[in-house]
Short mmCIF file of C-alpha atoms in Angstrom, two decimals:
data_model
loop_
_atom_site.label_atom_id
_atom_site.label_comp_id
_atom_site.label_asym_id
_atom_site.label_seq_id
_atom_site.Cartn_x
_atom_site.Cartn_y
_atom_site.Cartn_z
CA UNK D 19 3.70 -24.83 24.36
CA UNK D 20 5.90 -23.18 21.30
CA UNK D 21 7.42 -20.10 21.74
CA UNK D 22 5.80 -17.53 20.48
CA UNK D 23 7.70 -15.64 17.29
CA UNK D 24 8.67 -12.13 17.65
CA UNK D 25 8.66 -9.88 15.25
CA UNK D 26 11.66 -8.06 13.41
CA UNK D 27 11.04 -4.71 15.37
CA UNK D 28 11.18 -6.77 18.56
CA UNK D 29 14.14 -8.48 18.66
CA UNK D 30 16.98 -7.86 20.39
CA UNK D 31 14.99 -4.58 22.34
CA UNK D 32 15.08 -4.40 26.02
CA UNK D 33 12.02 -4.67 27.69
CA UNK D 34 10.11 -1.46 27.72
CA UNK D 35 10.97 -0.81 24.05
CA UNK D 36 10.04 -4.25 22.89
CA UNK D 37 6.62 -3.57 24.66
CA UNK D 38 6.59 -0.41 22.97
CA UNK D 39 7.31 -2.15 19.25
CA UNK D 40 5.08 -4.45 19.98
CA UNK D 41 1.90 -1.93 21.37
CA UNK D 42 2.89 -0.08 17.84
CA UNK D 43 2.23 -2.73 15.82
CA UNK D 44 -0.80 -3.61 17.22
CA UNK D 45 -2.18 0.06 16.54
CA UNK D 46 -1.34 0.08 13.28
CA UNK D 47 -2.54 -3.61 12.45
CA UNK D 48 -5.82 -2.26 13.82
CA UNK D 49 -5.62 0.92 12.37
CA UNK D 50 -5.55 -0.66 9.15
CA UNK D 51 -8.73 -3.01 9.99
CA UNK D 52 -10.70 0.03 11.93
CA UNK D 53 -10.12 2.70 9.39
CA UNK D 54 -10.68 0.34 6.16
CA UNK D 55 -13.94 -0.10 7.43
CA UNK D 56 -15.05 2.95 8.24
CA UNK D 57 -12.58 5.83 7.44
CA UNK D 58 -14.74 8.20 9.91
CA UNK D 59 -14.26 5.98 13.25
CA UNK D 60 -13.15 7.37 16.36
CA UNK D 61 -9.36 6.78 16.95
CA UNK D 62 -11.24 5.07 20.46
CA UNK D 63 -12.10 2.19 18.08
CA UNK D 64 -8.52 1.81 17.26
CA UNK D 65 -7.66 1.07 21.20
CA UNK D 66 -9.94 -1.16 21.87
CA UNK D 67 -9.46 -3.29 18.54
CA UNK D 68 -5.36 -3.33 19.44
CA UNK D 69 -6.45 -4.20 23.11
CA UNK D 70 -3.79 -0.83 24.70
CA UNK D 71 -5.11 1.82 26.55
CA UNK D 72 -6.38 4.78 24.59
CA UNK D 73 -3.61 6.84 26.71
CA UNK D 74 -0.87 4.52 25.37
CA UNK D 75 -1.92 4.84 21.87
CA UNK D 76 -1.66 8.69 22.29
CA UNK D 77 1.68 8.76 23.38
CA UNK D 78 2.64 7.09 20.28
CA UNK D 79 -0.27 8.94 18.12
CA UNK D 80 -1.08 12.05 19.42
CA UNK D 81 -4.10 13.13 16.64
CA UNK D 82 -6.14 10.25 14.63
CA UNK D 83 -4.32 12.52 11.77
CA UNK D 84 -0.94 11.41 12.84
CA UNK D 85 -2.21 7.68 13.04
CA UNK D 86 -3.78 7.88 9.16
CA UNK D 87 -0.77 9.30 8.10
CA UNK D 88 1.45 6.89 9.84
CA UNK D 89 -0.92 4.15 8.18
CA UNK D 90 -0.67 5.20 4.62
CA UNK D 91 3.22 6.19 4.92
CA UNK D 92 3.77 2.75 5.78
CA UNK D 93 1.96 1.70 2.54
CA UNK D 94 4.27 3.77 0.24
CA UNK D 95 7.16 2.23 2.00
CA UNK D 96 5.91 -1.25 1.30
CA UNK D 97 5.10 -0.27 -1.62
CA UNK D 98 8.62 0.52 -2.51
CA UNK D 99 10.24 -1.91 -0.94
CA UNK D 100 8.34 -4.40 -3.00
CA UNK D 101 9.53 -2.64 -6.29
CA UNK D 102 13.21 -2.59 -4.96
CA UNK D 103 13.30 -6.20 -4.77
CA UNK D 104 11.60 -6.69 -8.12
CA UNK D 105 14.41 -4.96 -9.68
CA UNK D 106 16.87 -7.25 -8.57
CA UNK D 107 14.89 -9.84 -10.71
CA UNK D 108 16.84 -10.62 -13.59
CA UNK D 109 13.63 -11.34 -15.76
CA UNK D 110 12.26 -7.74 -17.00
CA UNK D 111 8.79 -9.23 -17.82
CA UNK D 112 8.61 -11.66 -14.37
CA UNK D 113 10.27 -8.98 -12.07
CA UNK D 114 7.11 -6.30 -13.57
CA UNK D 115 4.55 -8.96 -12.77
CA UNK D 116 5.64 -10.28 -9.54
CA UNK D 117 5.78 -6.99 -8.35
CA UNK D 118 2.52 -6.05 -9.19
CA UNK D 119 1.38 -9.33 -8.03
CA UNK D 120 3.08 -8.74 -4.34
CA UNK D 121 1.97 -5.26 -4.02
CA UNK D 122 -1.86 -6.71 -4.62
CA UNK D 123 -1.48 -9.28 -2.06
CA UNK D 124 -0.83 -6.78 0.23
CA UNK D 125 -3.35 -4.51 -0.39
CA UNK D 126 -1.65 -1.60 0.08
CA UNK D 127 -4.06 0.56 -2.75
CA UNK D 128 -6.48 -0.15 -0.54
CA UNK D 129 -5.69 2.66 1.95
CA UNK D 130 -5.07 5.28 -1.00
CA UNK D 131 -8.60 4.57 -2.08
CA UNK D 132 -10.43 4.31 1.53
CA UNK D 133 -7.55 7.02 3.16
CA UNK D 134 -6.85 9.43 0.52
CA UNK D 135 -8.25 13.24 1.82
CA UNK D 136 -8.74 12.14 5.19
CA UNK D 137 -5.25 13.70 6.90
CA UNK D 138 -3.10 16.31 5.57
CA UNK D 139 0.25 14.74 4.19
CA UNK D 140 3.71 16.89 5.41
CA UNK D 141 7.25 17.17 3.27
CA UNK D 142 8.31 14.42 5.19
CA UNK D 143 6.92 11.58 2.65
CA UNK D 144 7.97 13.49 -0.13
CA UNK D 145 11.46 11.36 -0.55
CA UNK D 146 9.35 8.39 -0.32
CA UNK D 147 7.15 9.66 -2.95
CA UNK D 148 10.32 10.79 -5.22
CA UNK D 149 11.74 7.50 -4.98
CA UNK D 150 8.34 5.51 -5.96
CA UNK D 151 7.88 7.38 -9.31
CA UNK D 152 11.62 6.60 -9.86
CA UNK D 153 11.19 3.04 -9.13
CA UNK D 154 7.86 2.97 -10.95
CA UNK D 155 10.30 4.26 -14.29
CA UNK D 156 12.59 1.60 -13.83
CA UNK D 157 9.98 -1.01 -13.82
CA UNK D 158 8.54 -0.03 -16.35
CA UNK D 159 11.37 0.83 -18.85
CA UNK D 160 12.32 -2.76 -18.22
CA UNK D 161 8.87 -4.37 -18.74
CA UNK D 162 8.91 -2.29 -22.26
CA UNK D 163 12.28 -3.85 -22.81
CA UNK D 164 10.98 -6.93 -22.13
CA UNK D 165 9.36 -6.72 -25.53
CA UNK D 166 5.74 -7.80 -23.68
CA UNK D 167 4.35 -4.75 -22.39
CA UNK D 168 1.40 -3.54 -24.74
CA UNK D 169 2.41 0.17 -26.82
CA UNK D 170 1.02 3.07 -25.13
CA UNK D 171 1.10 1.67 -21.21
CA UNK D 172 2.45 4.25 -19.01
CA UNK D 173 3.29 4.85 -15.17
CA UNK D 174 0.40 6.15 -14.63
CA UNK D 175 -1.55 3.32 -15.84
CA UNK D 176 -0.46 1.23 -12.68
CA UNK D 177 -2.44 2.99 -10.14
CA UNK D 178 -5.53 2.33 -12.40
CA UNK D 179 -4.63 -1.58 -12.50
CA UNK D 180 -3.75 -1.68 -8.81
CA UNK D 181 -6.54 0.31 -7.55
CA UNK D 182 -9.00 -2.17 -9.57
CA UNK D 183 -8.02 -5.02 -8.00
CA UNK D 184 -8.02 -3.09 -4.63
CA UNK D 185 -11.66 -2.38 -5.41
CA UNK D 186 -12.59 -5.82 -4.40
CA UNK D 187 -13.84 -6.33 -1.19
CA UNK D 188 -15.44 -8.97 0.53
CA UNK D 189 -16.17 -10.56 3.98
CA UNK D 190 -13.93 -13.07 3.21
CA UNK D 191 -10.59 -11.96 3.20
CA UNK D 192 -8.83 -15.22 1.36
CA UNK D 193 -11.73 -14.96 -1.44
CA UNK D 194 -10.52 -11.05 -1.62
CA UNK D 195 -7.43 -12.76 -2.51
CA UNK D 196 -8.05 -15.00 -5.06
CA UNK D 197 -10.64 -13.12 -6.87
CA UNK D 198 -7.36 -9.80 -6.88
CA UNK D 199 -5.23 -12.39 -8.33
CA UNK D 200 -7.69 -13.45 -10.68
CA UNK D 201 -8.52 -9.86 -12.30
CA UNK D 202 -4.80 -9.07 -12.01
CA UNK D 203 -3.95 -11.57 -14.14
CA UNK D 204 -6.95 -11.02 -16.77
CA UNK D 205 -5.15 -7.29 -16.85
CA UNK D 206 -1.62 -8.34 -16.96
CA UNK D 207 -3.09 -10.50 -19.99
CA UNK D 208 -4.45 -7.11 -21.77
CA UNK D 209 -1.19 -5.29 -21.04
CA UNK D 210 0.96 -7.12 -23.34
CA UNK D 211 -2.37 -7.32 -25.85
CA UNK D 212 -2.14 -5.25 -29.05
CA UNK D 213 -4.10 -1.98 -30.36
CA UNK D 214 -4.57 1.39 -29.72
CA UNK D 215 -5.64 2.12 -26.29
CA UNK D 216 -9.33 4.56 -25.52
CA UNK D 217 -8.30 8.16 -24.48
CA UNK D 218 -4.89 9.16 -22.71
CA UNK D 219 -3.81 8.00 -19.92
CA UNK D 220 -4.06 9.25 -16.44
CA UNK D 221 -2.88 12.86 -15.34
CA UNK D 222 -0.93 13.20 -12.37
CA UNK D 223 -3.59 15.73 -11.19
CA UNK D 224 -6.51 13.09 -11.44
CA UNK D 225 -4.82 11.02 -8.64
CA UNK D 226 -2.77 13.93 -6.88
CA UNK D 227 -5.87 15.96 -5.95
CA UNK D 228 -7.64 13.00 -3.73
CA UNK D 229 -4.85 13.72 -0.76
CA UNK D 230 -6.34 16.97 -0.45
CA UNK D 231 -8.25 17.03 2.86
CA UNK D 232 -12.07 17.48 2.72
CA UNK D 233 -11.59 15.99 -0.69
CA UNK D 234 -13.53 13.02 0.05
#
């Protein structure tokens, strides 16, 4: 029989720790499944989906809070990391667009708009979140460079675009994927279009105010 593959968290961990790595990301694989679902489901749920014992997924989550937050913290970073290596893309235009493509395909807008007001974020994201918006500039400045992107696109505009294409949803997780990749490229398509664009674009307090708990 093959081997089976570790993953990068594993390796090179002695035993109890690679157990541990290993019990962590099956929580937060299932957290992501569980709480995409059903955003209200008991952290119990979470267990028995990852197959640990509800006492070994407290002593790495204490409060379903902690978990959530560990779930969408992970996002941002994934988020970022993505846009870090689209900046080393010497192609303005293609390193905009394959980071927005990436960033679909793994769904990370998906926990802002199931997650979002369901756990009380703390300061410690707040680099994280720094760093995103600076990234976000970059990309962006070089995309208008480019000479492609449409007049009148901001930052802001993103979270609309990757949100939509988060909005999709279906039973069948591979046709979730193709039918993201399909409206993400009818809207890459209208951002280098022509034309004023309807109304302003989004505030920072129209996305900002959804972390707020009981904002659901």
């Amino acid at each position: 029989m093959p081997k089976s593959v570790e993953a990068p968290a594993q390796r090179g961990l002695p035993g109890r720790k690679a157990q541990a790595a290993r019990n962590d990301e099956l929580i937060l694989a299932a957290a992501r499944d569980v709480f995409l679902a059903e955003p209200k489901a008991p952290i119990s749920a979470v267990a028995e989906r990852a197959g640990v014992g509800i006492s070994a997924l407290y002593r790495r989550y204490p409060s379903k809070e902690e978990l959530l937050r560990t779930l969408c913290y992970q996002g941002l970073h994934r988020y970022n990391a993505e846009a870090e290596a689209a900046l080393a893309d010497s192609d303005d235009w293609r390193a905009f667009t394959g980071f927005l493509e990436r960033v679909v395909d793994a769904d990370v807008h998906s926990l802002t708009t199931h997650l979002a007001g369901t756990f009380t974020p703390d300061e410690s994201i707040l680099p994280a979140v720094i760093r995103a918006g600076e990234l976000n500039a970059e990309l962006m400045r070089r995309a208008r460079e480019s000479g492609r992107l449409r007049a009148g696109v901001t930052t802001a505009d993103l979270g609309l675009i990757l949100e939509s294409c988060a909005a999709i949803s279906l039973t069948d997780p591979q046709r979730a994927v193709q039918l993201r990749r399909r409206v993400l490229a009818l809207l890459i398509d209208g951002l280098t279009g022509s034309g004023d664009l309807p109304g302003p674009p989004p505030a920072p307090d129209e996305f900002a105010h959804r972390w707020q708990p009981d904002s659901r």
